[in-house]
mmCIF file of N, CA and C in Angstrom:
data_model
loop_
_atom_site.group_PDB
_atom_site.id
_atom_site.type_symbol
_atom_site.label_atom_id
_atom_site.label_comp_id
_atom_site.label_asym_id
_atom_site.label_seq_id
_atom_site.Cartn_x
_atom_site.Cartn_y
_atom_site.Cartn_z
ATOM 1 N N MET A 1 -23.980 -11.640 -21.921
ATOM 2 C CA MET A 1 -22.439 -11.478 -21.903
ATOM 3 C C MET A 1 -22.025 -10.744 -20.854
ATOM 4 N N SER A 2 -21.132 -11.067 -20.213
ATOM 5 C CA SER A 2 -20.192 -10.443 -19.091
ATOM 6 C C SER A 2 -19.568 -9.365 -19.717
ATOM 7 N N THR A 3 -19.060 -7.941 -19.046
ATOM 8 C CA THR A 3 -18.285 -7.557 -19.231
ATOM 9 C C THR A 3 -17.672 -6.971 -18.055
ATOM 10 N N LEU A 4 -15.983 -6.503 -17.580
ATOM 11 C CA LEU A 4 -15.793 -6.058 -16.858
ATOM 12 C C LEU A 4 -15.075 -4.762 -17.042
ATOM 13 N N SER A 5 -14.727 -4.133 -16.247
ATOM 14 C CA SER A 5 -13.880 -2.759 -16.716
ATOM 15 C C SER A 5 -13.709 -2.289 -15.062
ATOM 16 N N THR A 6 -12.763 -1.384 -15.854
ATOM 17 C CA THR A 6 -11.718 -0.917 -13.936
ATOM 18 C C THR A 6 -11.394 0.599 -14.458
ATOM 19 N N HIS A 7 -11.698 1.718 -13.417
ATOM 20 C CA HIS A 7 -11.257 2.953 -14.041
ATOM 21 C C HIS A 7 -10.316 2.795 -12.426
ATOM 22 N N VAL A 8 -9.703 3.656 -12.058
ATOM 23 C CA VAL A 8 -8.464 4.033 -11.385
ATOM 24 C C VAL A 8 -8.560 6.014 -11.428
ATOM 25 N N LEU A 9 -8.832 6.059 -9.921
ATOM 26 C CA LEU A 9 -8.793 7.717 -9.704
ATOM 27 C C LEU A 9 -7.707 8.133 -8.718
ATOM 28 N N ASP A 10 -7.108 9.037 -9.094
ATOM 29 C CA ASP A 10 -6.001 9.707 -7.730
ATOM 30 C C ASP A 10 -6.592 10.542 -6.808
ATOM 31 N N THR A 11 -7.095 10.355 -5.740
ATOM 32 C CA THR A 11 -7.930 11.482 -5.250
ATOM 33 C C THR A 11 -7.163 11.833 -5.112
ATOM 34 N N ASN A 12 -5.491 12.350 -4.219
ATOM 35 C CA ASN A 12 -4.621 12.711 -3.406
ATOM 36 C C ASN A 12 -4.659 14.308 -4.963
ATOM 37 N N ARG A 13 -4.231 13.478 -5.845
ATOM 38 C CA ARG A 13 -4.114 14.707 -6.853
ATOM 39 C C ARG A 13 -5.347 14.801 -7.889
ATOM 40 N N GLY A 14 -6.495 14.586 -7.737
ATOM 41 C CA GLY A 14 -8.092 14.673 -7.818
ATOM 42 C C GLY A 14 -8.127 14.961 -9.674
ATOM 43 N N ARG A 15 -7.225 13.322 -10.370
ATOM 44 C CA ARG A 15 -7.423 12.992 -11.239
ATOM 45 C C ARG A 15 -7.008 11.702 -11.658
ATOM 46 N N PRO A 16 -7.041 11.322 -12.685
ATOM 47 C CA PRO A 16 -7.843 9.713 -13.326
ATOM 48 C C PRO A 16 -5.498 9.340 -13.142
ATOM 49 N N ALA A 17 -5.754 8.590 -12.906
ATOM 50 C CA ALA A 17 -4.317 7.601 -12.398
ATOM 51 C C ALA A 17 -3.617 6.626 -13.836
ATOM 52 N N SER A 18 -2.964 7.215 -14.641
ATOM 53 C CA SER A 18 -2.575 6.983 -15.638
ATOM 54 C C SER A 18 -1.081 5.781 -15.101
ATOM 55 N N GLY A 19 -1.162 4.852 -15.871
ATOM 56 C CA GLY A 19 0.130 3.898 -15.508
ATOM 57 C C GLY A 19 0.053 3.152 -14.637
ATOM 58 N N VAL A 20 -1.543 2.766 -13.769
ATOM 59 C CA VAL A 20 -1.156 1.174 -13.164
ATOM 60 C C VAL A 20 -1.167 0.608 -13.772
ATOM 61 N N PRO A 21 -0.213 -0.997 -13.519
ATOM 62 C CA PRO A 21 0.231 -2.104 -14.081
ATOM 63 C C PRO A 21 -1.477 -2.434 -12.748
ATOM 64 N N ILE A 22 -2.140 -3.551 -13.994
ATOM 65 C CA ILE A 22 -3.542 -4.690 -13.078
ATOM 66 C C ILE A 22 -3.223 -5.874 -13.884
ATOM 67 N N THR A 23 -3.291 -6.743 -12.684
ATOM 68 C CA THR A 23 -3.974 -7.917 -13.213
ATOM 69 C C THR A 23 -5.295 -8.468 -12.628
ATOM 70 N N LEU A 24 -5.788 -9.223 -13.850
ATOM 71 C CA LEU A 24 -7.031 -10.160 -13.447
ATOM 72 C C LEU A 24 -6.369 -11.416 -13.254
ATOM 73 N N GLU A 25 -7.171 -11.965 -12.826
ATOM 74 C CA GLU A 25 -7.417 -13.334 -12.144
ATOM 75 C C GLU A 25 -8.642 -13.887 -12.209
ATOM 76 N N VAL A 26 -8.679 -14.886 -12.444
ATOM 77 C CA VAL A 26 -10.286 -15.893 -11.867
ATOM 78 C C VAL A 26 -9.949 -17.229 -11.005
ATOM 79 N N GLN A 27 -10.653 -17.111 -9.629
ATOM 80 C CA GLN A 27 -9.991 -19.030 -8.958
ATOM 81 C C GLN A 27 -10.497 -19.811 -10.138
ATOM 82 N N ALA A 28 -9.431 -20.824 -9.828
ATOM 83 C CA ALA A 28 -10.011 -22.116 -10.584
ATOM 84 C C ALA A 28 -10.290 -22.887 -9.464
ATOM 85 N N SER A 29 -10.302 -24.246 -10.670
ATOM 86 C CA SER A 29 -10.682 -25.442 -8.954
ATOM 87 C C SER A 29 -9.556 -25.502 -8.529
ATOM 88 N N GLY A 30 -9.920 -26.417 -6.887
ATOM 89 C CA GLY A 30 -8.987 -26.696 -6.521
ATOM 90 C C GLY A 30 -8.281 -25.068 -5.796
ATOM 91 N N GLY A 31 -8.714 -24.111 -5.492
ATOM 92 C CA GLY A 31 -8.593 -23.084 -5.065
ATOM 93 C C GLY A 31 -7.793 -22.243 -5.265
ATOM 94 N N THR A 32 -6.960 -22.695 -7.206
ATOM 95 C CA THR A 32 -5.919 -21.846 -7.651
ATOM 96 C C THR A 32 -6.104 -20.455 -8.259
ATOM 97 N N TRP A 33 -5.086 -19.597 -8.634
ATOM 98 C CA TRP A 33 -5.457 -18.518 -9.429
ATOM 99 C C TRP A 33 -4.847 -18.778 -10.982
ATOM 100 N N LYS A 34 -5.487 -18.009 -11.762
ATOM 101 C CA LYS A 34 -5.707 -18.325 -13.329
ATOM 102 C C LYS A 34 -6.014 -16.940 -13.954
ATOM 103 N N GLU A 35 -4.556 -16.521 -14.265
ATOM 104 C CA GLU A 35 -3.974 -14.827 -14.636
ATOM 105 C C GLU A 35 -5.090 -14.993 -16.240
ATOM 106 N N LEU A 36 -6.257 -14.130 -16.232
ATOM 107 C CA LEU A 36 -6.843 -13.633 -17.597
ATOM 108 C C LEU A 36 -6.545 -13.228 -17.955
ATOM 109 N N ALA A 37 -5.942 -11.370 -17.536
ATOM 110 C CA ALA A 37 -5.432 -10.210 -18.194
ATOM 111 C C ALA A 37 -4.510 -9.765 -17.672
ATOM 112 N N ARG A 38 -3.853 -8.667 -18.298
ATOM 113 C CA ARG A 38 -3.045 -7.766 -18.418
ATOM 114 C C ARG A 38 -3.389 -6.673 -18.601
ATOM 115 N N GLY A 39 -2.843 -5.183 -17.599
ATOM 116 C CA GLY A 39 -3.178 -4.016 -18.435
ATOM 117 C C GLY A 39 -2.370 -2.946 -17.584
ATOM 118 N N VAL A 40 -2.072 -1.781 -18.616
ATOM 119 C CA VAL A 40 -1.937 -0.564 -18.254
ATOM 120 C C VAL A 40 -3.235 0.530 -17.961
ATOM 121 N N THR A 41 -3.403 1.337 -17.275
ATOM 122 C CA THR A 41 -4.286 2.262 -17.278
ATOM 123 C C THR A 41 -3.691 3.933 -17.957
ATOM 124 N N ASN A 42 -4.963 4.139 -19.129
ATOM 125 C CA ASN A 42 -3.961 5.324 -19.634
ATOM 126 C C ASN A 42 -4.020 6.450 -19.288
ATOM 127 N N ASP A 43 -4.328 7.520 -20.027
ATOM 128 C CA ASP A 43 -4.083 8.855 -19.218
ATOM 129 C C ASP A 43 -5.953 9.305 -18.647
ATOM 130 N N ASP A 44 -6.673 8.499 -19.338
ATOM 131 C CA ASP A 44 -8.117 8.155 -18.295
ATOM 132 C C ASP A 44 -8.100 7.429 -17.263
ATOM 133 N N GLY A 45 -6.747 6.847 -16.349
ATOM 134 C CA GLY A 45 -7.415 5.857 -15.913
ATOM 135 C C GLY A 45 -7.875 4.864 -16.069
ATOM 136 N N ARG A 46 -7.862 4.174 -17.186
ATOM 137 C CA ARG A 46 -8.924 3.028 -17.205
ATOM 138 C C ARG A 46 -7.945 2.280 -18.410
ATOM 139 N N VAL A 47 -8.385 0.519 -18.440
ATOM 140 C CA VAL A 47 -7.678 0.162 -19.315
ATOM 141 C C VAL A 47 -9.135 -0.542 -20.584
ATOM 142 N N ARG A 48 -8.271 -0.161 -21.660
ATOM 143 C CA ARG A 48 -9.517 -0.083 -22.863
ATOM 144 C C ARG A 48 -8.842 -1.540 -23.240
ATOM 145 N N ASP A 49 -9.743 -2.280 -23.232
ATOM 146 C CA ASP A 49 -9.471 -4.039 -24.393
ATOM 147 C C ASP A 49 -9.264 -4.822 -22.986
ATOM 148 N N PHE A 50 -9.542 -4.400 -21.884
ATOM 149 C CA PHE A 50 -8.733 -5.145 -20.560
ATOM 150 C C PHE A 50 -9.136 -6.582 -20.911
ATOM 151 N N LEU A 51 -10.467 -7.069 -21.094
ATOM 152 C CA LEU A 51 -10.729 -8.300 -21.477
ATOM 153 C C LEU A 51 -10.901 -9.159 -23.764
ATOM 154 N N PRO A 52 -10.237 -9.676 -24.090
ATOM 155 C CA PRO A 52 -10.347 -9.837 -25.135
ATOM 156 C C PRO A 52 -11.715 -9.428 -25.543
ATOM 157 N N GLN A 53 -11.765 -8.653 -27.453
ATOM 158 C CA GLN A 53 -13.464 -8.643 -27.696
ATOM 159 C C GLN A 53 -13.851 -10.304 -27.926
ATOM 160 N N GLY A 54 -15.616 -10.102 -26.894
ATOM 161 C CA GLY A 54 -15.799 -11.725 -27.116
ATOM 162 C C GLY A 54 -15.691 -12.543 -26.166
ATOM 163 N N ALA A 55 -14.666 -12.040 -25.493
ATOM 164 C CA ALA A 55 -14.378 -13.010 -24.401
ATOM 165 C C ALA A 55 -15.859 -12.597 -23.011
ATOM 166 N N ARG A 56 -15.800 -13.924 -22.823
ATOM 167 C CA ARG A 56 -17.438 -14.573 -21.534
ATOM 168 C C ARG A 56 -16.263 -14.481 -20.328
ATOM 169 N N VAL A 57 -17.063 -13.658 -19.178
ATOM 170 C CA VAL A 57 -16.752 -14.040 -18.141
ATOM 171 C C VAL A 57 -17.419 -14.595 -17.433
ATOM 172 N N GLU A 58 -17.613 -15.837 -16.810
ATOM 173 C CA GLU A 58 -18.586 -16.624 -16.477
ATOM 174 C C GLU A 58 -17.673 -16.474 -14.564
ATOM 175 N N PRO A 59 -19.435 -17.064 -13.893
ATOM 176 C CA PRO A 59 -20.257 -16.688 -12.748
ATOM 177 C C PRO A 59 -18.092 -17.675 -11.649
ATOM 178 N N GLY A 60 -18.220 -16.759 -10.568
ATOM 179 C CA GLY A 60 -16.928 -16.614 -9.705
ATOM 180 C C GLY A 60 -16.150 -15.692 -9.102
ATOM 181 N N LEU A 61 -15.157 -16.587 -8.595
ATOM 182 C CA LEU A 61 -14.871 -15.532 -7.649
ATOM 183 C C LEU A 61 -13.760 -14.914 -8.402
ATOM 184 N N TYR A 62 -13.062 -13.538 -8.328
ATOM 185 C CA TYR A 62 -12.097 -12.688 -9.412
ATOM 186 C C TYR A 62 -11.158 -11.694 -8.373
ATOM 187 N N ARG A 63 -9.957 -11.737 -8.723
ATOM 188 C CA ARG A 63 -8.790 -10.829 -8.223
ATOM 189 C C ARG A 63 -8.613 -9.876 -9.378
ATOM 190 N N MET A 64 -8.684 -7.822 -8.597
ATOM 191 C CA MET A 64 -7.671 -7.407 -9.757
ATOM 192 C C MET A 64 -6.963 -6.790 -8.409
ATOM 193 N N THR A 65 -5.789 -6.731 -9.317
ATOM 194 C CA THR A 65 -4.463 -6.692 -8.439
ATOM 195 C C THR A 65 -3.901 -5.308 -9.472
ATOM 196 N N PHE A 66 -3.735 -3.853 -8.326
ATOM 197 C CA PHE A 66 -3.599 -2.777 -8.951
ATOM 198 C C PHE A 66 -2.115 -3.090 -8.408
ATOM 199 N N ASP A 67 -0.627 -2.874 -8.861
ATOM 200 C CA ASP A 67 0.170 -2.101 -8.435
ATOM 201 C C ASP A 67 0.706 -0.839 -8.459
ATOM 202 N N THR A 68 0.186 -0.089 -6.947
ATOM 203 C CA THR A 68 -0.042 1.246 -6.700
ATOM 204 C C THR A 68 1.275 1.932 -6.453
ATOM 205 N N GLY A 69 2.504 0.535 -6.241
ATOM 206 C CA GLY A 69 3.697 0.851 -5.654
ATOM 207 C C GLY A 69 4.371 1.773 -7.185
ATOM 208 N N ALA A 70 4.109 0.661 -7.976
ATOM 209 C CA ALA A 70 5.117 1.571 -9.650
ATOM 210 C C ALA A 70 4.027 2.352 -9.709
ATOM 211 N N TYR A 71 3.018 3.117 -9.757
ATOM 212 C CA TYR A 71 2.125 4.277 -9.934
ATOM 213 C C TYR A 71 2.683 5.456 -8.980
ATOM 214 N N PHE A 72 2.914 5.029 -7.607
ATOM 215 C CA PHE A 72 3.667 6.071 -6.990
ATOM 216 C C PHE A 72 5.050 5.987 -7.177
ATOM 217 N N ARG A 73 5.689 5.474 -7.701
ATOM 218 C CA ARG A 73 7.443 5.188 -7.558
ATOM 219 C C ARG A 73 7.396 6.641 -8.601
ATOM 220 N N THR A 74 6.557 6.408 -9.483
ATOM 221 C CA THR A 74 6.950 7.369 -11.216
ATOM 222 C C THR A 74 6.396 8.541 -10.864
ATOM 223 N N LEU A 75 5.980 8.653 -9.664
ATOM 224 C CA LEU A 75 5.434 10.479 -8.968
ATOM 225 C C LEU A 75 6.135 10.830 -7.386
ATOM 226 N N GLY A 76 7.464 9.990 -7.570
ATOM 227 C CA GLY A 76 8.135 10.081 -6.661
ATOM 228 C C GLY A 76 7.446 10.660 -5.104
ATOM 229 N N VAL A 77 6.416 9.309 -5.267
ATOM 230 C CA VAL A 77 5.902 9.421 -3.894
ATOM 231 C C VAL A 77 5.966 8.248 -3.296
ATOM 232 N N LYS A 78 5.810 8.162 -2.098
ATOM 233 C CA LYS A 78 6.471 7.393 -1.024
ATOM 234 C C LYS A 78 4.916 6.946 -0.758
ATOM 235 N N GLY A 79 4.198 5.645 -0.973
ATOM 236 C CA GLY A 79 3.137 5.177 -0.512
ATOM 237 C C GLY A 79 3.084 4.187 0.074
ATOM 238 N N PHE A 80 2.002 3.845 1.181
ATOM 239 C CA PHE A 80 2.076 2.487 3.129
ATOM 240 C C PHE A 80 1.250 1.331 1.600
ATOM 241 N N TYR A 81 0.735 1.518 1.069
ATOM 242 C CA TYR A 81 0.161 0.281 -0.227
ATOM 243 C C TYR A 81 1.193 -0.159 -1.294
ATOM 244 N N PRO A 82 1.864 -1.289 -1.031
ATOM 245 C CA PRO A 82 2.878 -1.567 -2.431
ATOM 246 C C PRO A 82 1.688 -2.013 -3.251
ATOM 247 N N SER A 83 0.464 -2.852 -3.311
ATOM 248 C CA SER A 83 -0.157 -3.187 -4.044
ATOM 249 C C SER A 83 -1.839 -3.141 -3.695
ATOM 250 N N VAL A 84 -2.706 -3.370 -4.349
ATOM 251 C CA VAL A 84 -4.122 -3.673 -4.122
ATOM 252 C C VAL A 84 -4.608 -4.886 -4.586
ATOM 253 N N THR A 85 -5.843 -5.360 -4.030
ATOM 254 C CA THR A 85 -5.956 -6.882 -4.594
ATOM 255 C C THR A 85 -7.225 -6.211 -3.880
ATOM 256 N N VAL A 86 -8.384 -6.502 -4.727
ATOM 257 C CA VAL A 86 -9.768 -6.644 -5.102
ATOM 258 C C VAL A 86 -10.131 -7.852 -5.223
ATOM 259 N N LEU A 87 -11.150 -9.080 -4.729
ATOM 260 C CA LEU A 87 -11.183 -9.687 -4.640
ATOM 261 C C LEU A 87 -12.905 -9.554 -4.606
ATOM 262 N N PHE A 88 -13.729 -10.486 -5.383
ATOM 263 C CA PHE A 88 -14.796 -10.073 -5.784
ATOM 264 C C PHE A 88 -15.897 -11.314 -6.347
ATOM 265 N N GLU A 89 -16.984 -11.268 -6.490
ATOM 266 C CA GLU A 89 -17.445 -12.163 -6.736
ATOM 267 C C GLU A 89 -18.625 -12.029 -8.282
ATOM 268 N N LEU A 90 -18.474 -12.743 -9.363
ATOM 269 C CA LEU A 90 -19.179 -12.142 -10.674
ATOM 270 C C LEU A 90 -20.553 -13.381 -10.438
ATOM 271 N N ALA A 91 -21.805 -13.581 -10.585
ATOM 272 C CA ALA A 91 -23.029 -14.040 -10.595
ATOM 273 C C ALA A 91 -23.550 -14.253 -10.991
ATOM 274 N N ALA A 92 -24.356 -13.573 -11.567
ATOM 275 C CA ALA A 92 -24.847 -13.017 -13.191
ATOM 276 C C ALA A 92 -23.745 -13.096 -14.780
ATOM 277 N N PRO A 93 -24.171 -13.816 -15.310
ATOM 278 C CA PRO A 93 -23.498 -13.414 -16.640
ATOM 279 C C PRO A 93 -23.601 -12.739 -17.656
ATOM 280 N N ASP A 94 -24.827 -12.617 -17.520
ATOM 281 C CA ASP A 94 -25.438 -10.989 -18.244
ATOM 282 C C ASP A 94 -25.256 -9.710 -18.384
ATOM 283 N N GLU A 95 -24.676 -9.553 -16.888
ATOM 284 C CA GLU A 95 -24.350 -8.365 -16.580
ATOM 285 C C GLU A 95 -23.365 -7.706 -16.319
ATOM 286 N N HIS A 96 -23.062 -6.736 -16.406
ATOM 287 C CA HIS A 96 -21.575 -5.329 -16.795
ATOM 288 C C HIS A 96 -21.233 -5.470 -15.420
ATOM 289 N N TYR A 97 -20.223 -5.376 -15.226
ATOM 290 C CA TYR A 97 -19.390 -5.606 -13.672
ATOM 291 C C TYR A 97 -18.398 -4.447 -13.906
ATOM 292 N N HIS A 98 -18.080 -3.156 -13.347
ATOM 293 C CA HIS A 98 -17.147 -2.218 -13.135
ATOM 294 C C HIS A 98 -16.631 -1.973 -11.700
ATOM 295 N N VAL A 99 -15.591 -1.889 -11.405
ATOM 296 C CA VAL A 99 -14.444 -2.413 -10.113
ATOM 297 C C VAL A 99 -13.512 -0.765 -10.301
ATOM 298 N N PRO A 100 -14.496 0.200 -9.568
ATOM 299 C CA PRO A 100 -12.885 1.403 -9.577
ATOM 300 C C PRO A 100 -12.903 0.956 -8.263
ATOM 301 N N LEU A 101 -11.520 1.699 -8.325
ATOM 302 C CA LEU A 101 -10.926 1.727 -7.783
ATOM 303 C C LEU A 101 -9.969 3.858 -6.977
ATOM 304 N N LEU A 102 -10.380 4.245 -5.878
ATOM 305 C CA LEU A 102 -10.023 5.525 -5.526
ATOM 306 C C LEU A 102 -8.909 5.505 -5.012
ATOM 307 N N LEU A 103 -7.499 5.979 -4.929
ATOM 308 C CA LEU A 103 -6.638 6.067 -4.753
ATOM 309 C C LEU A 103 -5.929 6.963 -4.315
ATOM 310 N N SER A 104 -5.313 6.880 -2.506
ATOM 311 C CA SER A 104 -4.157 7.723 -2.911
ATOM 312 C C SER A 104 -3.217 7.607 -1.900
ATOM 313 N N PRO A 105 -1.951 8.138 -1.619
ATOM 314 C CA PRO A 105 -1.081 7.370 -1.076
ATOM 315 C C PRO A 105 -1.020 6.633 0.223
ATOM 316 N N PHE A 106 -1.924 7.026 1.433
ATOM 317 C CA PHE A 106 -2.232 6.212 2.151
ATOM 318 C C PHE A 106 -3.534 5.811 2.280
ATOM 319 N N GLY A 107 -4.201 5.384 1.587
ATOM 320 C CA GLY A 107 -5.316 5.253 1.365
ATOM 321 C C GLY A 107 -6.589 4.768 -0.025
ATOM 322 N N TYR A 108 -7.703 3.598 0.137
ATOM 323 C CA TYR A 108 -7.831 3.311 -1.334
ATOM 324 C C TYR A 108 -9.273 2.999 -0.387
ATOM 325 N N SER A 109 -9.966 3.035 -1.977
ATOM 326 C CA SER A 109 -11.903 2.689 -1.472
ATOM 327 C C SER A 109 -12.098 2.144 -3.110
ATOM 328 N N THR A 110 -13.197 1.224 -2.969
ATOM 329 C CA THR A 110 -13.354 0.259 -3.922
ATOM 330 C C THR A 110 -14.711 0.513 -4.074
ATOM 331 N N TYR A 111 -15.706 -0.162 -4.889
ATOM 332 C CA TYR A 111 -17.250 -0.544 -4.721
ATOM 333 C C TYR A 111 -17.451 -1.069 -6.095
ATOM 334 N N ARG A 112 -18.738 -1.059 -6.153
ATOM 335 C CA ARG A 112 -19.221 -2.135 -7.527
ATOM 336 C C ARG A 112 -19.763 -0.997 -8.446
ATOM 337 N N GLY A 113 -19.323 -0.273 -9.629
ATOM 338 C CA GLY A 113 -19.860 1.034 -10.090
ATOM 339 C C GLY A 113 -20.747 0.202 -11.206
ATOM 340 N N SER A 114 -21.177 1.474 -12.158
ATOM 341 C CA SER A 114 -22.025 0.785 -13.324
ATOM 342 C C SER A 114 -21.550 0.709 -14.635
#
């Protein structure tokens, strides 16, 4: 069974980004998007229990949308990207997928983590 996790790090401040709202969606038939989960990063920049216990992540296209504008507003910082959407494909249903986001007010980076 697949698991899915994320971790948001504020590279400008050199610490985890707490309070970032995140939405996870899967592409359904016909190309529409279906919301699977919502969460907010904790003090460690992670969302604990992002998916319900025992939830199965099937192969397909997924997207995570990070509300970076809300995060930067709480810091009193004007950022350039009001949100970051990461589109990715899950292929192997028995692997763990980790989608980290490295964030600053004027840039971001992501990769497939472990």
